[in-house]
């Protein structure tokens, strides 16, 4: 990969960060990781309390990349066909016509996904993994890029249906916005005093550039020593005495892809161990099932992953 191409990816990331930062203040690290997911073609589970800007972040992203956007409020009475679409009988033609559901978009916000029943949640599995919908035996391709951001409130669990491990594994990263710092919140108040700055966001790229960047990221070199380092971390999760369910092969691939994207955003054509460390917890924590966690599953998983990172020897060979 040439230096010009590397700079293109860096410059794209900076434009996205600058655009989204007009409405999301002091969260450049979260925006950067959202960019990593977008460049890897992955999906995000955004877990945080209400009011921290989850929906605003996704809307700002959709406006910035000039992508079609749909928000679906997940509720217990939401049916799978309400998402994927259904075949509707046409009395004029005496035939069934397919009416696409809201998943036929480029950026889908699945708001409070854990409030829908497992049956409805599982209707997203094919969409997220294969980029398609099958209804009555007929397959319909989704427009690319297809990017799902699902939100859930980790505090309020009454009336919710926890996501099963099989569905959690479909998410590329689990991220949290968190409260802003006082100076960032003050800047936010100033911006919102006379209206929403979201309306002022205009496209700074398009989906064709995103798709091109996704191809470029896969060209980032990962040498054998760094691959071995990554695999030692993954393998350690499968034998750790405090982990009941370790990282799957799907998780290993996501770990590799995220490391490539992080290296690209750093302006390098090869992955370093530091890139692996930078994305480790966000990519792997939700794929672990911990035993008897006194903390939340997420906090326990992150603690164990940090312990594994501290105990895994870092390769010292030249990366290229």
Backbone as numpy.savetxt, mean C-alpha at the origin, in Angstrom:
# Nx Ny Nz CAx CAy CAz Cx Cy Cz
20.75 0.54 -15.41 19.90 1.74 -15.41 20.78 2.99 -15.41
20.50 3.91 -16.32 21.32 5.10 -16.44 21.02 6.09 -15.32
21.98 7.01 -15.12 21.78 8.04 -14.11 20.58 8.92 -14.45
20.33 9.15 -15.74 19.19 9.97 -16.15 17.89 9.32 -15.70
17.79 7.99 -15.88 16.59 7.26 -15.48 16.42 7.31 -13.97
17.52 7.12 -13.22 17.45 7.20 -11.76 16.92 8.55 -11.32
17.42 9.62 -11.95 16.98 10.97 -11.60 15.50 11.17 -11.92
15.02 10.51 -12.98 13.60 10.62 -13.32 12.73 10.08 -12.19
13.12 8.93 -11.62 12.33 8.34 -10.54 12.42 9.22 -9.29
13.61 9.71 -8.97 13.76 10.61 -7.83 12.91 11.87 -8.00
12.96 12.42 -9.22 12.23 13.65 -9.49 10.72 13.43 -9.42
10.26 12.25 -9.89 8.85 11.90 -9.80 8.42 11.81 -8.34
9.23 11.18 -7.51 8.93 11.07 -6.08 8.86 12.44 -5.42
9.76 13.32 -5.78 9.77 14.67 -5.19 8.51 15.44 -5.60
8.11 15.31 -6.87 6.91 16.01 -7.32 5.68 15.50 -6.58
5.60 14.18 -6.38 4.47 13.62 -5.65 4.44 14.10 -4.20
5.62 14.09 -3.57 5.71 14.53 -2.18 5.33 15.99 -2.04
5.84 16.83 -2.94 5.53 18.26 -2.88 4.04 18.52 -3.09
3.43 17.76 -4.00 2.01 17.95 -4.30 1.14 17.52 -3.12
1.37 16.33 -2.60 0.55 15.81 -1.51 0.79 16.60 -0.22
2.01 17.12 -0.06 2.34 17.88 1.15 1.59 19.21 1.24
0.92 19.59 0.18 0.11 20.81 0.25 -1.06 20.64 1.22
-1.50 19.38 1.38 -2.63 19.13 2.29 -2.26 18.23 3.46
-1.23 17.42 3.31 -0.77 16.53 4.38 0.57 17.04 4.88
0.56 17.70 6.02 1.75 18.38 6.52 2.57 17.47 7.44
3.89 17.51 7.26 4.81 16.83 8.17 4.80 15.32 8.09
4.31 14.76 6.97 4.23 13.30 6.83 4.97 12.85 5.58
6.14 13.43 5.32 6.89 13.09 4.12 7.29 11.62 4.09
7.58 11.05 5.26 7.99 9.64 5.30 6.84 8.73 4.87
5.62 9.04 5.33 4.44 8.25 4.93 4.20 8.40 3.42
4.29 9.64 2.92 4.08 9.89 1.49 5.12 9.15 0.67
6.34 9.12 1.16 7.41 8.40 0.46 7.10 6.91 0.37
6.59 6.35 1.44 6.27 4.92 1.44 5.04 4.62 0.58
4.10 5.56 0.53 2.97 5.42 -0.39 3.49 5.40 -1.83
4.47 6.24 -2.11 5.09 6.26 -3.44 5.76 4.94 -3.75
6.45 4.36 -2.77 7.08 3.06 -2.95 6.03 2.01 -3.34
4.91 1.99 -2.63 3.84 1.04 -2.95 3.32 1.25 -4.35
3.12 2.50 -4.73 2.61 2.82 -6.06 3.58 2.35 -7.13
4.87 2.55 -6.90 5.87 2.15 -7.90 6.06 0.64 -7.95
5.63 -0.05 -6.92 5.73 -1.51 -6.90 4.44 -2.19 -7.31
3.40 -1.41 -7.57 2.11 -1.99 -7.91 1.45 -2.70 -6.76
1.77 -2.27 -5.53 1.22 -2.91 -4.33 0.05 -2.13 -3.78
-0.56 -2.66 -2.72 -1.72 -2.03 -2.08 -1.39 -1.71 -0.62
-2.13 -0.78 -0.05 -1.81 -0.27 1.29 -2.97 -0.51 2.25
-2.62 -0.96 3.45 -3.57 -0.97 4.56 -3.18 0.20 5.46
-4.03 1.22 5.47 -3.76 2.45 6.22 -4.55 2.38 7.52
-3.84 2.14 8.60 -4.49 1.87 9.89 -4.23 3.03 10.84
-5.31 3.71 11.22 -5.13 4.83 12.15 -6.50 5.27 12.65
-6.48 6.09 13.70 -7.72 6.61 14.26 -8.35 7.60 13.29
-9.66 7.87 13.42 -10.33 8.82 12.51 -9.74 10.23 12.61
-9.77 10.93 11.49 -9.41 12.35 11.49 -7.95 12.65 11.28
-7.13 11.65 10.97 -5.69 11.91 10.81 -5.30 12.18 9.35
-6.26 12.14 8.44 -5.97 12.53 7.05 -5.84 11.38 6.07
-6.36 10.21 6.43 -6.21 9.04 5.54 -6.90 9.26 4.19
-8.17 9.69 4.26 -8.93 9.91 3.03 -8.34 11.06 2.22
-7.95 12.11 2.91 -7.36 13.28 2.22 -6.08 12.89 1.50
-5.27 12.04 2.13 -4.02 11.59 1.50 -4.31 10.88 0.18
-5.29 9.98 0.19 -5.59 9.21 -1.03 -6.18 10.11 -2.11
-7.05 11.04 -1.72 -7.61 11.97 -2.70 -6.52 12.84 -3.32
-5.59 13.29 -2.50 -4.49 14.12 -3.01 -3.62 13.32 -3.97
-3.39 12.05 -3.66 -2.61 11.19 -4.56 -3.32 11.04 -5.90
-4.62 10.76 -5.86 -5.38 10.56 -7.10 -5.35 11.82 -7.97
-5.49 12.99 -7.34 -5.44 14.24 -8.10 -4.04 14.46 -8.68
-3.02 14.11 -7.92 -1.64 14.36 -8.35 -1.24 13.52 -9.56
-1.75 12.29 -9.63 -1.37 11.40 -10.74 -2.45 11.37 -11.83
-3.49 12.21 -11.67 -4.55 12.30 -12.67 -5.20 10.94 -12.93
-5.48 10.22 -11.85 -6.07 8.88 -11.95 -7.53 8.92 -11.53
-8.32 7.99 -12.08 -9.71 7.88 -11.64 -9.73 7.38 -10.20
-10.68 7.89 -9.42 -10.71 7.62 -7.99 -12.13 7.28 -7.56
-12.26 6.24 -6.73 -13.55 5.87 -6.17 -13.38 5.56 -4.69
-14.31 6.10 -3.90 -14.32 5.81 -2.46 -15.54 4.98 -2.14
-15.33 3.85 -1.44 -16.43 2.98 -1.04 -16.43 2.88 0.48
-17.56 3.21 1.09 -17.70 3.06 2.53 -18.14 1.64 2.83
-17.29 0.88 3.48 -17.59 -0.52 3.78 -18.51 -0.58 5.01
-19.60 -1.32 4.86 -20.58 -1.50 5.93 -20.99 -2.96 5.96
-21.62 -3.43 7.05 -22.01 -4.85 7.14 -22.97 -5.30 6.05
-23.76 -4.37 5.49 -24.73 -4.79 4.47 -24.19 -4.65 3.04
-22.92 -4.32 2.89 -22.31 -4.22 1.56 -22.10 -5.62 0.99
-22.58 -5.84 -0.23 -22.48 -7.15 -0.87 -21.29 -7.20 -1.84
-20.77 -8.39 -2.13 -19.68 -8.50 -3.10 -20.01 -7.86 -4.45
-21.26 -8.04 -4.91 -21.66 -7.47 -6.20 -21.71 -5.94 -6.15
-21.86 -5.38 -4.95 -21.83 -3.92 -4.81 -20.43 -3.38 -5.12
-19.43 -4.22 -5.02 -18.05 -3.83 -5.32 -17.65 -4.19 -6.74
-17.85 -5.45 -7.09 -17.32 -5.96 -8.36 -18.23 -5.69 -9.54
-19.55 -5.50 -9.30 -20.50 -5.35 -10.39 -21.30 -6.63 -10.57
-22.27 -6.58 -11.47 -23.15 -7.73 -11.67 -23.71 -7.71 -13.08
-24.20 -8.86 -13.52 -24.89 -8.96 -14.81 -26.36 -8.60 -14.60
-26.82 -7.59 -15.32 -28.19 -7.08 -15.20 -28.97 -7.41 -16.48
-30.16 -7.91 -16.29 -30.98 -8.29 -17.45 -31.49 -7.04 -18.17
-31.23 -7.01 -19.47 -31.66 -5.89 -20.31 -32.93 -6.31 -21.06
-34.05 -5.70 -20.71 -35.31 -6.09 -21.32 -35.38 -5.75 -22.82
-34.66 -4.74 -23.25 -34.68 -4.37 -24.66 -33.97 -5.39 -25.52
-32.82 -5.87 -25.05 -32.03 -6.82 -25.84 -32.28 -8.26 -25.43
-33.04 -8.45 -24.33 -33.30 -9.78 -23.75 -32.00 -10.52 -23.44
-30.97 -9.77 -23.09 -29.68 -10.35 -22.71 -29.21 -9.72 -21.40
-28.21 -10.37 -20.81 -27.63 -9.83 -19.58 -26.44 -8.93 -19.94
-26.43 -7.73 -19.41 -25.32 -6.80 -19.60 -24.55 -6.66 -18.29
-23.23 -6.60 -18.40 -22.41 -6.45 -17.20 -22.36 -4.98 -16.80
-22.73 -4.71 -15.57 -22.64 -3.36 -15.01 -21.47 -3.31 -14.04
-20.36 -2.64 -14.41 -19.17 -2.62 -13.56 -19.43 -1.97 -12.21
-18.77 -2.51 -11.17 -18.86 -1.94 -9.83 -17.77 -0.91 -9.60
-17.70 -0.36 -8.41 -16.73 0.70 -8.11 -15.26 0.26 -8.15
-14.99 -1.06 -8.18 -13.59 -1.48 -8.28 -13.01 -1.18 -9.65
-13.86 -0.85 -10.62 -13.37 -0.51 -11.95 -12.93 0.95 -11.96
-11.84 1.18 -11.30 -11.24 2.49 -11.17 -9.74 2.28 -11.09
-8.97 3.34 -10.92 -7.51 3.18 -10.80 -7.04 3.29 -9.36
-7.65 4.16 -8.60 -7.34 4.25 -7.17 -8.64 4.06 -6.39
-8.67 2.98 -5.61 -9.86 2.63 -4.84 -9.59 2.83 -3.35
-10.41 3.64 -2.71 -10.33 3.80 -1.26 -11.40 2.93 -0.62
-10.96 1.87 0.03 -11.87 0.97 0.75 -11.92 1.44 2.20
-12.85 2.34 2.47 -12.89 3.01 3.77 -13.49 2.09 4.83
-12.78 1.94 5.94 -13.19 1.08 7.05 -13.52 -0.33 6.55
-12.54 -0.92 5.90 -12.73 -2.22 5.26 -13.17 -3.30 6.24
-12.77 -3.20 7.50 -13.10 -4.24 8.46 -14.54 -4.15 8.98
-15.33 -3.20 8.47 -16.75 -3.15 8.84 -17.61 -4.01 7.90
-17.04 -4.46 6.79 -17.77 -5.33 5.88 -17.58 -6.78 6.30
-18.49 -7.64 5.88 -18.41 -9.06 6.23 -17.25 -9.72 5.50
-16.76 -10.85 6.03 -15.66 -11.56 5.35 -15.97 -11.89 3.89
-17.23 -12.20 3.58 -17.60 -12.51 2.21 -17.33 -11.33 1.28
-17.67 -10.14 1.74 -17.44 -8.94 0.93 -15.97 -8.59 0.89
-15.29 -8.73 2.01 -13.84 -8.48 2.03 -13.12 -9.36 1.02
-13.52 -10.63 0.96 -12.82 -11.58 0.09 -13.06 -11.30 -1.39
-14.10 -10.51 -1.71 -14.34 -10.19 -3.11 -13.23 -9.32 -3.69
-12.42 -8.72 -2.81 -11.31 -7.89 -3.27 -10.05 -8.71 -3.58
-10.01 -9.98 -3.15 -8.78 -10.76 -3.29 -8.34 -10.89 -4.74
-9.25 -11.28 -5.62 -8.90 -11.43 -7.03 -8.51 -10.09 -7.65
-9.23 -9.04 -7.27 -8.92 -7.70 -7.79 -7.49 -7.30 -7.43
-7.13 -7.48 -6.15 -5.84 -7.03 -5.66 -4.69 -7.88 -6.18
-4.91 -9.18 -6.31 -3.82 -10.08 -6.68 -3.64 -10.17 -8.19
-4.75 -10.21 -8.92 -4.66 -10.48 -10.36 -5.13 -9.34 -11.24
-5.64 -8.27 -10.64 -6.08 -7.13 -11.43 -7.25 -7.44 -12.34
-8.16 -8.27 -11.86 -9.31 -8.66 -12.67 -10.49 -9.01 -11.78
-11.68 -9.09 -12.39 -12.90 -9.47 -11.71 -13.57 -10.57 -12.53
-14.01 -11.63 -11.87 -14.73 -12.70 -12.54 -16.16 -12.75 -12.02
-17.11 -12.56 -12.92 -18.53 -12.57 -12.57 -19.24 -13.56 -13.49
-19.90 -14.54 -12.89 -20.63 -15.55 -13.66 -19.74 -16.21 -14.72
-18.50 -16.48 -14.32 -17.58 -17.19 -15.21 -16.90 -16.33 -16.25
-17.23 -15.06 -16.31 -16.62 -14.16 -17.30 -15.64 -13.22 -16.60
-14.43 -13.13 -17.15 -13.38 -12.33 -16.53 -13.31 -10.94 -17.17
-13.20 -9.94 -16.31 -13.11 -8.55 -16.77 -11.81 -7.96 -16.19
-10.97 -7.44 -17.07 -9.71 -6.85 -16.62 -9.95 -5.47 -16.02
-9.16 -5.13 -15.00 -9.22 -3.80 -14.39 -8.20 -2.89 -15.06
-8.51 -1.61 -15.05 -7.60 -0.64 -15.64 -6.34 -0.53 -14.79
-5.20 -0.39 -15.45 -3.92 -0.25 -14.75 -3.43 1.19 -14.82
-2.74 1.67 -13.78 -2.47 0.97 -12.52 -3.73 0.86 -11.67
-3.82 -0.24 -10.93 -4.93 -0.45 -10.00 -4.35 -0.46 -8.59
-4.79 0.49 -7.78 -4.16 0.74 -6.50 -5.23 0.82 -5.42
-5.19 -0.10 -4.46 -6.17 -0.14 -3.38 -5.55 0.41 -2.10
-6.23 1.35 -1.49 -5.86 1.82 -0.16 -7.04 1.53 0.75
-6.85 0.61 1.67 -7.91 0.24 2.62 -7.59 0.86 3.97
-8.61 1.40 4.64 -8.39 2.00 5.95 -9.14 1.19 7.01
-8.62 1.26 8.22 -9.36 0.70 9.35 -8.91 1.40 10.62
-9.83 1.44 11.58 -9.59 2.06 12.88 -9.10 0.99 13.85
-7.85 1.07 14.34 -7.33 0.02 15.20 -7.88 0.05 16.62
-8.59 1.11 16.98 -9.09 1.27 18.34 -10.50 0.73 18.48
-11.36 1.13 17.58 -12.78 0.74 17.67 -12.99 -0.61 16.98
-13.30 -1.64 17.75 -13.45 -2.98 17.17 -14.90 -3.48 17.24
-15.79 -2.74 17.89 -17.18 -3.18 17.98 -17.83 -3.11 16.60
-18.47 -4.21 16.20 -19.14 -4.25 14.91 -18.21 -4.39 13.73
-16.99 -4.90 13.96 -16.03 -5.08 12.87 -15.73 -6.56 12.66
-15.14 -6.85 11.50 -14.75 -8.21 11.14 -13.25 -8.18 10.82
-12.40 -8.64 11.74 -10.95 -8.57 11.51 -10.54 -9.23 10.20
-9.59 -8.61 9.50 -9.13 -9.16 8.24 -8.37 -10.46 8.49
-8.68 -11.52 7.77 -7.94 -12.78 7.93 -6.52 -12.65 7.37
-5.64 -13.55 7.80 -4.25 -13.50 7.38 -4.10 -13.55 5.86
-4.95 -14.34 5.19 -4.87 -14.46 3.74 -5.09 -13.12 3.05
-5.96 -12.29 3.62 -6.21 -10.98 3.01 -5.14 -9.97 3.43
-4.71 -10.04 4.66 -3.63 -9.14 5.10 -2.39 -9.32 4.23
-2.14 -10.56 3.81 -0.95 -10.86 3.02 -1.02 -10.22 1.64
-2.22 -9.84 1.20 -2.38 -9.18 -0.11 -1.95 -7.72 -0.07
-1.87 -7.16 1.11 -1.46 -5.76 1.21 0.06 -5.67 1.20
0.55 -4.76 0.41 2.00 -4.59 0.25 2.62 -4.00 1.52
1.98 -2.98 2.06 2.46 -2.34 3.29 1.29 -2.04 4.21
1.57 -2.01 5.50 0.63 -1.45 6.48 1.27 -0.18 7.04
0.58 0.95 6.89 1.12 2.24 7.31 0.18 2.90 8.30
0.72 3.86 9.03 -0.07 4.63 9.98 0.31 6.10 9.84
-0.69 6.98 9.84 -0.42 8.41 9.70 0.10 9.00 11.01
-0.60 8.74 12.11 -0.21 9.30 13.39 -0.56 10.78 13.49
-0.51 11.29 14.73 -0.79 12.71 14.94 0.34 13.56 14.35
0.01 14.74 13.82 1.08 15.63 13.32 1.80 16.32 14.47
3.00 16.76 14.20 3.73 17.57 15.16 3.05 18.95 15.27
3.19 19.62 16.43 2.50 20.91 16.61 2.76 21.92 15.50
4.02 22.02 15.02 4.30 22.99 13.97 3.64 22.61 12.65
3.54 21.29 12.39 2.88 20.83 11.17 1.38 21.07 11.25
0.82 20.87 12.45 -0.62 21.08 12.61 -0.97 22.56 12.51
-0.06 23.41 13.00 -0.29 24.85 12.86 -0.29 25.25 11.39
0.66 24.70 10.61 0.70 24.99 9.17 -0.56 24.48 8.49
-1.07 23.34 8.94 -2.30 22.79 8.38 -3.47 23.71 8.66
-3.57 24.24 9.88 -4.66 25.15 10.23 -4.63 26.40 9.36
-3.42 26.89 9.09 -3.28 28.07 8.24 -3.77 27.78 6.83
-3.42 26.61 6.31 -3.80 26.22 4.95 -5.32 26.05 4.84
-5.95 25.49 5.86 -7.38 25.19 5.80 -8.26 26.34 6.29
-7.66 27.45 6.68 -8.42 28.55 7.26 -9.46 29.09 6.28
-9.10 29.20 5.00 -9.99 29.80 4.02 -10.53 28.77 3.02
-10.40 27.51 3.33 -10.90 26.49 2.42 -9.95 25.31 2.37
-10.32 24.30 1.59 -9.49 23.10 1.49 -8.45 23.25 0.39
-7.17 23.10 0.72 -6.13 23.18 -0.31 -6.18 22.01 -1.28
-7.00 20.98 -0.95 -7.13 19.83 -1.84 -7.63 20.27 -3.22
-8.49 21.30 -3.23 -9.04 21.77 -4.49 -7.99 22.42 -5.38
-6.88 22.84 -4.80 -5.84 23.51 -5.59 -4.83 22.55 -6.20
-4.94 21.26 -5.85 -3.98 20.29 -6.37 -4.30 19.98 -7.83
-3.31 20.10 -8.68 -3.46 19.75 -10.09 -2.49 18.63 -10.43
-2.75 17.88 -11.49 -1.88 16.74 -11.84 -0.44 17.16 -12.07
0.48 16.39 -11.48 1.91 16.64 -11.71 2.54 15.48 -12.51
1.73 14.47 -12.79 2.17 13.34 -13.62 0.91 12.66 -14.14
1.07 11.54 -14.83 -0.09 10.79 -15.28 0.18 9.30 -15.10
-0.85 8.50 -15.33 -0.73 7.07 -15.06 0.26 6.38 -16.00
0.44 6.91 -17.20 1.42 6.30 -18.11 2.83 6.44 -17.57
3.14 7.57 -16.94 4.47 7.74 -16.34 4.62 6.82 -15.12
3.54 6.62 -14.37 3.59 5.71 -13.23 3.87 4.29 -13.70
3.18 3.85 -14.75 3.39 2.50 -15.28 4.83 2.33 -15.80
5.35 3.37 -16.44 6.74 3.32 -16.92 7.71 3.23 -15.75
7.46 4.01 -14.71 8.32 3.98 -13.52 8.28 2.63 -12.84
7.12 1.96 -12.84 7.01 0.63 -12.25 7.93 -0.36 -12.96
8.04 -0.23 -14.28 8.94 -1.10 -15.04 10.41 -0.78 -14.72
10.72 0.49 -14.57 12.10 0.89 -14.30 12.56 0.40 -12.93
11.67 0.43 -11.94 12.04 0.00 -10.60 12.49 -1.45 -10.58
11.89 -2.27 -11.40 12.23 -3.70 -11.42 13.61 -3.96 -12.01
14.22 -2.93 -12.60 15.57 -3.07 -13.14 16.66 -2.81 -12.10
16.25 -2.37 -10.92 17.24 -2.12 -9.86 17.90 -3.44 -9.46
19.22 -3.43 -9.40 19.99 -4.64 -9.11 19.95 -5.00 -7.63
19.75 -6.29 -7.37 19.84 -6.81 -6.00 20.87 -7.94 -6.03
22.06 -7.68 -5.53 23.13 -8.67 -5.61 22.85 -9.85 -4.67
23.59 -10.93 -4.86 23.34 -12.16 -4.10 23.49 -11.96 -2.60
24.48 -11.18 -2.19 24.69 -11.01 -0.75 23.52 -10.27 -0.10
22.93 -9.30 -0.81 21.79 -8.57 -0.28 20.54 -9.46 -0.32
20.41 -10.27 -1.37 19.30 -11.22 -1.43 19.38 -12.20 -0.25
20.59 -12.68 0.03 20.77 -13.60 1.16 20.42 -12.92 2.48
20.80 -11.65 2.60 20.49 -10.89 3.81 18.97 -10.78 3.99
18.29 -10.46 2.90 16.84 -10.34 2.94 16.20 -11.67 3.32
16.71 -12.75 2.74 16.14 -14.08 3.01 16.41 -14.54 4.43
17.54 -14.16 5.00 17.83 -14.52 6.39 16.83 -13.86 7.34
16.43 -12.63 7.01 15.43 -11.94 7.83 14.09 -12.66 7.72
13.70 -13.01 6.49 12.43 -13.70 6.27 12.43 -15.06 6.96
13.51 -15.81 6.80 13.60 -17.15 7.40 13.53 -17.08 8.92
14.13 -16.04 9.49 14.12 -15.89 10.94 12.70 -15.74 11.48
11.80 -15.14 10.67 10.42 -14.99 11.14 9.69 -16.33 11.19
10.18 -17.31 10.44 9.50 -18.62 10.37 9.95 -19.57 11.48
11.02 -19.21 12.16 11.52 -20.08 13.23 11.58 -19.39 14.58
11.15 -18.14 14.65 11.20 -17.38 15.90 10.20 -17.96 16.89
10.63 -18.09 18.15 9.77 -18.75 19.15 8.58 -17.91 19.57
8.53 -16.63 19.19 7.38 -15.78 19.53 6.46 -15.53 18.33
6.74 -16.21 17.22 5.93 -16.02 16.02 5.27 -17.34 15.65
3.95 -17.29 15.49 3.20 -18.49 15.12 3.11 -18.65 13.61
3.05 -17.52 12.88 2.97 -17.55 11.42 3.97 -16.56 10.87
4.95 -17.07 10.09 6.01 -16.23 9.55 5.65 -15.65 8.20
6.63 -15.01 7.58 6.44 -14.34 6.30 6.30 -15.36 5.18
5.34 -15.16 4.32 5.09 -16.05 3.19 6.02 -15.70 2.02
6.12 -16.59 1.02 6.89 -16.24 -0.19 6.36 -14.98 -0.88
5.05 -14.76 -0.81 4.51 -13.50 -1.37 5.12 -12.31 -0.63
5.27 -12.46 0.69 5.89 -11.41 1.47 7.35 -11.20 1.11
8.06 -12.28 0.79 9.47 -12.16 0.39 9.60 -11.34 -0.89
8.70 -11.61 -1.85 8.74 -10.87 -3.11 8.42 -9.40 -2.87
7.42 -9.12 -2.03 7.09 -7.73 -1.72 8.27 -7.03 -1.04
8.94 -7.74 -0.16 10.13 -7.22 0.54 11.20 -6.83 -0.46
11.43 -7.69 -1.45 12.42 -7.43 -2.49 12.02 -6.22 -3.32
10.76 -6.18 -3.77 10.29 -5.08 -4.61 10.38 -3.74 -3.87
9.99 -3.74 -2.61 10.04 -2.49 -1.84 11.48 -2.01 -1.68
12.41 -2.94 -1.49 13.82 -2.57 -1.36 14.33 -1.95 -2.66
13.89 -2.51 -3.80 14.28 -1.94 -5.09 13.74 -0.52 -5.25
12.47 -0.33 -4.90 11.86 1.00 -5.04 12.53 2.01 -4.12
12.85 1.59 -2.90 13.50 2.50 -1.95 14.87 2.92 -2.48
15.61 1.96 -3.04 16.92 2.28 -3.63 16.76 3.27 -4.79
15.72 3.06 -5.61 15.49 3.96 -6.75 15.21 5.38 -6.26
14.41 5.51 -5.18 14.11 6.84 -4.65 15.35 7.49 -4.03
16.32 6.65 -3.63 17.59 7.17 -3.11 18.56 7.52 -4.23
18.16 7.23 -5.49 19.00 7.58 -6.63 20.08 6.56 -6.95
19.87 5.32 -6.53 20.85 4.26 -6.81 20.28 3.22 -7.74
21.16 2.54 -8.46 20.75 1.47 -9.37 20.96 0.10 -8.73
21.23 0.08 -7.44 21.42 -1.18 -6.73 20.89 -1.02 -5.30
20.53 -2.15 -4.70 19.97 -2.16 -3.35 21.07 -2.36 -2.32
21.03 -1.59 -1.25 21.93 -1.74 -0.11 21.17 -2.35 1.07
21.88 -2.92 2.03 21.21 -3.42 3.24 20.37 -2.36 3.94
20.79 -1.10 3.86 20.02 -0.01 4.48 18.64 0.13 3.84
18.54 -0.14 2.54 17.24 -0.09 1.87 16.33 -1.20 2.40
16.91 -2.38 2.61 16.16 -3.51 3.16 15.64 -3.17 4.55
16.49 -2.57 5.38 16.09 -2.19 6.73 14.98 -1.13 6.71
15.07 -0.19 5.76 14.14 0.94 5.72 12.71 0.50 5.49
12.51 -0.59 4.74 11.14 -1.01 4.40 10.69 -2.24 5.17
11.57 -2.84 5.94 11.30 -4.14 6.57 10.01 -4.15 7.39
9.89 -3.29 8.36 8.75 -3.35 9.28 7.43 -3.05 8.59
7.42 -2.09 7.67 6.18 -1.72 7.00 5.70 -2.81 6.04
6.63 -3.56 5.46 6.25 -4.61 4.51 5.92 -5.92 5.21
6.57 -6.21 6.34 6.46 -7.54 6.94 5.59 -7.62 8.19
5.40 -6.53 8.91 4.76 -6.62 10.24 3.36 -7.22 10.18
2.57 -6.84 9.18 1.18 -7.34 9.12 1.10 -8.77 8.61
2.23 -9.33 8.19 2.25 -10.71 7.70 2.62 -11.70 8.81
2.88 -11.18 10.00 3.26 -12.03 11.12 2.09 -12.23 12.07
2.00 -13.41 12.63 1.03 -13.70 13.67 1.82 -14.07 14.92
1.77 -13.20 15.92 2.61 -13.38 17.11 1.87 -14.18 18.18
2.65 -14.85 18.99 2.08 -15.65 20.08 1.91 -14.78 21.32
0.75 -14.87 21.94 0.50 -14.25 23.24 1.00 -12.84 23.39
0.72 -11.99 22.38 1.24 -10.62 22.40 0.53 -9.79 23.46
1.31 -9.19 24.38 0.75 -8.29 25.38 0.44 -6.93 24.76
1.21 -6.59 23.70 0.95 -5.37 22.94 -0.03 -5.74 21.82
-0.37 -4.79 20.97 -1.15 -5.11 19.79 -0.30 -5.98 18.87
-0.96 -6.72 17.98 -0.23 -7.57 17.05 0.79 -6.76 16.24
0.39 -5.57 15.81 1.29 -4.74 15.00 2.52 -4.31 15.80
2.31 -3.85 17.02 3.44 -3.41 17.85 4.35 -4.58 18.19
3.75 -5.73 18.50 4.55 -6.92 18.81 5.37 -7.35 17.61
4.74 -7.35 16.42 5.43 -7.77 15.21 6.60 -6.83 14.89
6.37 -5.53 15.04 7.44 -4.57 14.76 8.60 -4.73 15.75
8.27 -5.01 17.00 9.31 -5.21 18.00 10.16 -6.44 17.67
9.50 -7.52 17.27 10.22 -8.75 16.93 11.07 -8.54 15.66
10.52 -7.84 14.68 11.27 -7.59 13.44 12.51 -6.75 13.73
12.38 -5.78 14.62 13.55 -4.97 14.98 14.60 -5.84 15.68
14.15 -6.76 16.51 15.05 -7.70 17.17 15.77 -8.57 16.13
15.03 -9.04 15.13 15.62 -9.86 14.06 16.63 -9.05 13.26
16.29 -7.80 12.94 17.22 -6.94 12.19 18.51 -6.72 12.98
18.38 -6.50 14.28 19.56 -6.28 15.12 20.44 -7.52 15.21
19.82 -8.70 15.07 20.58 -9.94 15.23 21.02 -10.58 13.93
20.69 -9.97 12.79 21.06 -10.53 11.49 22.31 -9.85 10.96
23.38 -10.61 10.69 24.61 -10.00 10.17 24.37 -9.27 8.84
24.94 -8.09 8.73 24.78 -7.28 7.52 25.93 -7.59 6.56
25.63 -7.87 5.29 26.70 -8.16 4.33 27.59 -6.95 4.13
28.85 -7.19 3.97 29.82 -6.09 3.82 30.44 -6.07 2.43
30.06 -7.04 1.57 30.60 -7.06 0.22 30.06 -5.88 -0.58
30.77 -5.51 -1.62 30.32 -4.45 -2.51 29.02 -4.89 -3.18
28.03 -4.01 -3.26 26.73 -4.37 -3.81 26.73 -4.64 -5.30
27.72 -4.13 -6.03 27.77 -4.34 -7.47 29.16 -4.79 -7.88
